[in-house]
Short mmCIF file of C-alpha atoms in Angstrom, two decimals:
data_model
loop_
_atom_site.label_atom_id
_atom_site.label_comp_id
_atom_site.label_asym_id
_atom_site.label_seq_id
_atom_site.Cartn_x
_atom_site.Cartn_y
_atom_site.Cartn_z
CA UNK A 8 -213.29 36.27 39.21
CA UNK A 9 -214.35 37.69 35.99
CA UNK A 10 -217.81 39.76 36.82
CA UNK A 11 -218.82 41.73 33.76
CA UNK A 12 -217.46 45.38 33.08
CA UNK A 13 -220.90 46.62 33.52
CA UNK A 14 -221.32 45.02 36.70
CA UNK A 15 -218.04 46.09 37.76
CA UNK A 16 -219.14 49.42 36.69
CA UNK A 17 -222.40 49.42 39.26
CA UNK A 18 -220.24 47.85 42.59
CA UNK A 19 -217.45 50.40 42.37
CA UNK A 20 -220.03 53.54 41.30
CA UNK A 21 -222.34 52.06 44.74
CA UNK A 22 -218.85 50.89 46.87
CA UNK A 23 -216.46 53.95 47.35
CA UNK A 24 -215.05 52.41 50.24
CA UNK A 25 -214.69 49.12 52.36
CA UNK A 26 -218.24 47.93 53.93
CA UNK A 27 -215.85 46.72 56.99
CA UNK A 28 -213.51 49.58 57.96
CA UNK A 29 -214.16 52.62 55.89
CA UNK A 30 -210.90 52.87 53.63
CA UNK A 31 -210.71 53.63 50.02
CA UNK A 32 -207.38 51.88 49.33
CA UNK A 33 -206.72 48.43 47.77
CA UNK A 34 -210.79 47.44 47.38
CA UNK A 35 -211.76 44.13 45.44
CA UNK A 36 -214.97 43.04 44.64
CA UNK A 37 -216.01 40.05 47.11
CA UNK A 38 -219.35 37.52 46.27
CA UNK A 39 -221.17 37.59 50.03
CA UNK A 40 -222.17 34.29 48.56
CA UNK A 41 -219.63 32.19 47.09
CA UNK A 42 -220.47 31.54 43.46
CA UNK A 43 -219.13 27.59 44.76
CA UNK A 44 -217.10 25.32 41.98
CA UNK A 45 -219.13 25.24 39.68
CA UNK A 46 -218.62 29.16 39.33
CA UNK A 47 -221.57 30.23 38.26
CA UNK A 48 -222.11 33.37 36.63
CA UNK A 49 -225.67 33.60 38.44
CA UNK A 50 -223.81 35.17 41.46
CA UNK A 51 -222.40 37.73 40.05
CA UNK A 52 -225.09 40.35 40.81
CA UNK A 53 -225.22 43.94 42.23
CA UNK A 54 -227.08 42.17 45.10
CA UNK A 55 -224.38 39.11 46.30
CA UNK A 56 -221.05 41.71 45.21
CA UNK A 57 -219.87 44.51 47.89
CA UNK A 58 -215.98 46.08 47.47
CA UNK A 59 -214.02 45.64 50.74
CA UNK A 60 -210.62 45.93 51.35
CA UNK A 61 -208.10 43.37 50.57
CA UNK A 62 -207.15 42.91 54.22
CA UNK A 63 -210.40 42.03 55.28
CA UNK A 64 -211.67 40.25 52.12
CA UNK A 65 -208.35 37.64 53.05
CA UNK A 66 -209.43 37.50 56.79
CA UNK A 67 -212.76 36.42 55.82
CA UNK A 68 -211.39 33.52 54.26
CA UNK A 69 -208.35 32.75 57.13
CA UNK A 70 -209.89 33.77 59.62
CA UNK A 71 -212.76 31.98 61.50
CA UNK A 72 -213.69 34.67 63.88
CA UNK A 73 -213.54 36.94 60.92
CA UNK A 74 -215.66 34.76 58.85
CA UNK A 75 -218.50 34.55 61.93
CA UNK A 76 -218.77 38.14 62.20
CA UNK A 77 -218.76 38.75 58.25
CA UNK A 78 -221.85 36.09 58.17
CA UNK A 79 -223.26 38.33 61.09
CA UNK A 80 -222.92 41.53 58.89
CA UNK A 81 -224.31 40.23 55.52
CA UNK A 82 -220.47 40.28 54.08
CA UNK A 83 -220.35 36.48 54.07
CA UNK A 84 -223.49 34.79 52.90
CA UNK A 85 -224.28 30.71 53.83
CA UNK A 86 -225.28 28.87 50.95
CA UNK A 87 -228.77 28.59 52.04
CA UNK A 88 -229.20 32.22 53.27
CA UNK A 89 -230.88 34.19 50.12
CA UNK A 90 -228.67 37.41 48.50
CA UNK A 91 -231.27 39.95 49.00
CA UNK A 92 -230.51 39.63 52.74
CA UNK A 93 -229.41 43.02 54.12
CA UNK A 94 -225.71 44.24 54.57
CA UNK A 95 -224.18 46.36 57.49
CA UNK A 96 -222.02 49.20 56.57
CA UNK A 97 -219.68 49.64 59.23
CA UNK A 98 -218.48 52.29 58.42
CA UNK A 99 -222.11 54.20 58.36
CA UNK A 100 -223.12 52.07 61.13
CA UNK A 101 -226.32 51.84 58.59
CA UNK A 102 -228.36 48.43 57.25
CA UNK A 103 -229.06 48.18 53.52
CA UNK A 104 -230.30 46.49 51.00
CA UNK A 105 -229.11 46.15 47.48
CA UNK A 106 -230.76 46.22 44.50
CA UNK A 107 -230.91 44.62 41.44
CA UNK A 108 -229.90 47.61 39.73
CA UNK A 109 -226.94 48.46 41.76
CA UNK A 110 -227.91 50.89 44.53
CA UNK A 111 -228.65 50.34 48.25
CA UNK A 112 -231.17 51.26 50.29
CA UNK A 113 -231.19 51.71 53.84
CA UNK A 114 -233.48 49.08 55.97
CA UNK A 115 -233.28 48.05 59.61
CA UNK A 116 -231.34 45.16 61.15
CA UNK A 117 -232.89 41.47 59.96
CA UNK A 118 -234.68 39.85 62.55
CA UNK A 119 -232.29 37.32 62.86
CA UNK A 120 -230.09 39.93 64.92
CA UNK A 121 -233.38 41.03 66.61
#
C-alpha cells in the first residue's frame, strides 16, 4: 500500500493507538474499505484509513468472526457501505466520524446498530 506521505502524516498524527484494543505497538495503516484490484488511489483518504494493530489488522482478513465484528465497528467497510460512515473506538468506547481533513469527531452510534 503506498498512501501518500502527507496522508500518512494525518492517520498517524489522528491514530496514536489501535481503534480495536488500545496499544501503541506495531500499528499499520488499514483501508476500512478495500481500495479492490484495481487499487485505486481514490481510497486512500483520511476518511476510509484508521491505524490498528498488526494482530488485528491480520484477523480481519483470517478471521470471519473477526471480519463480522470489524464491519459492525466501521473497521471493515462493504463495498457498497459509503466511507463517511462512523467508526467505534474501542478503546474510548466513543463513535466518530472522520474528516476529510484528517481529524475525528465524535457522533453517536449509526442507526444501523440502533
Amino acid at each position: 500500500m503506498a498512501v501518500s506521505d502527507r496522508v500518512r502524516r494525518q492517520i498517524e498524527a489522528r491514530d496514536s493507538h489501535c481503534w480495536h484494543c488500545g496499544t501503541q505497538q506495531n500499528l499499520q495503516i488499514h483501508h476500512r474499505r478495500n481500495r479492490g484490484f484495481g487499487s485505486s488511489k481514490l481510497l486512500d483518504t483520511p476518511q476510509n484509513l484508521i491505524r490498528v494493530c498488526a494482530a488485528y489488522n491480520y484477523a480481519m482478513e483470517a478471521n470471519a468472526n473477526t471480519a463480522a465484528d470489524a464491519r459492525e465497528f466501521g473497521h471493515k467497510l462493504q463495498s457498497w457501505r459509503d466511507i463517511t460512515d462512523p467508526v467505534f473506538d474501542q478503546s474510548e468506547l466513543t463513535w466518530y466520524k472522520l474528516t476529510e481533513d484528517g481529524d475525528r469527531v465524535k457522533t453517536e452510534a449509526p442507526s444501523y446498530l440502533i
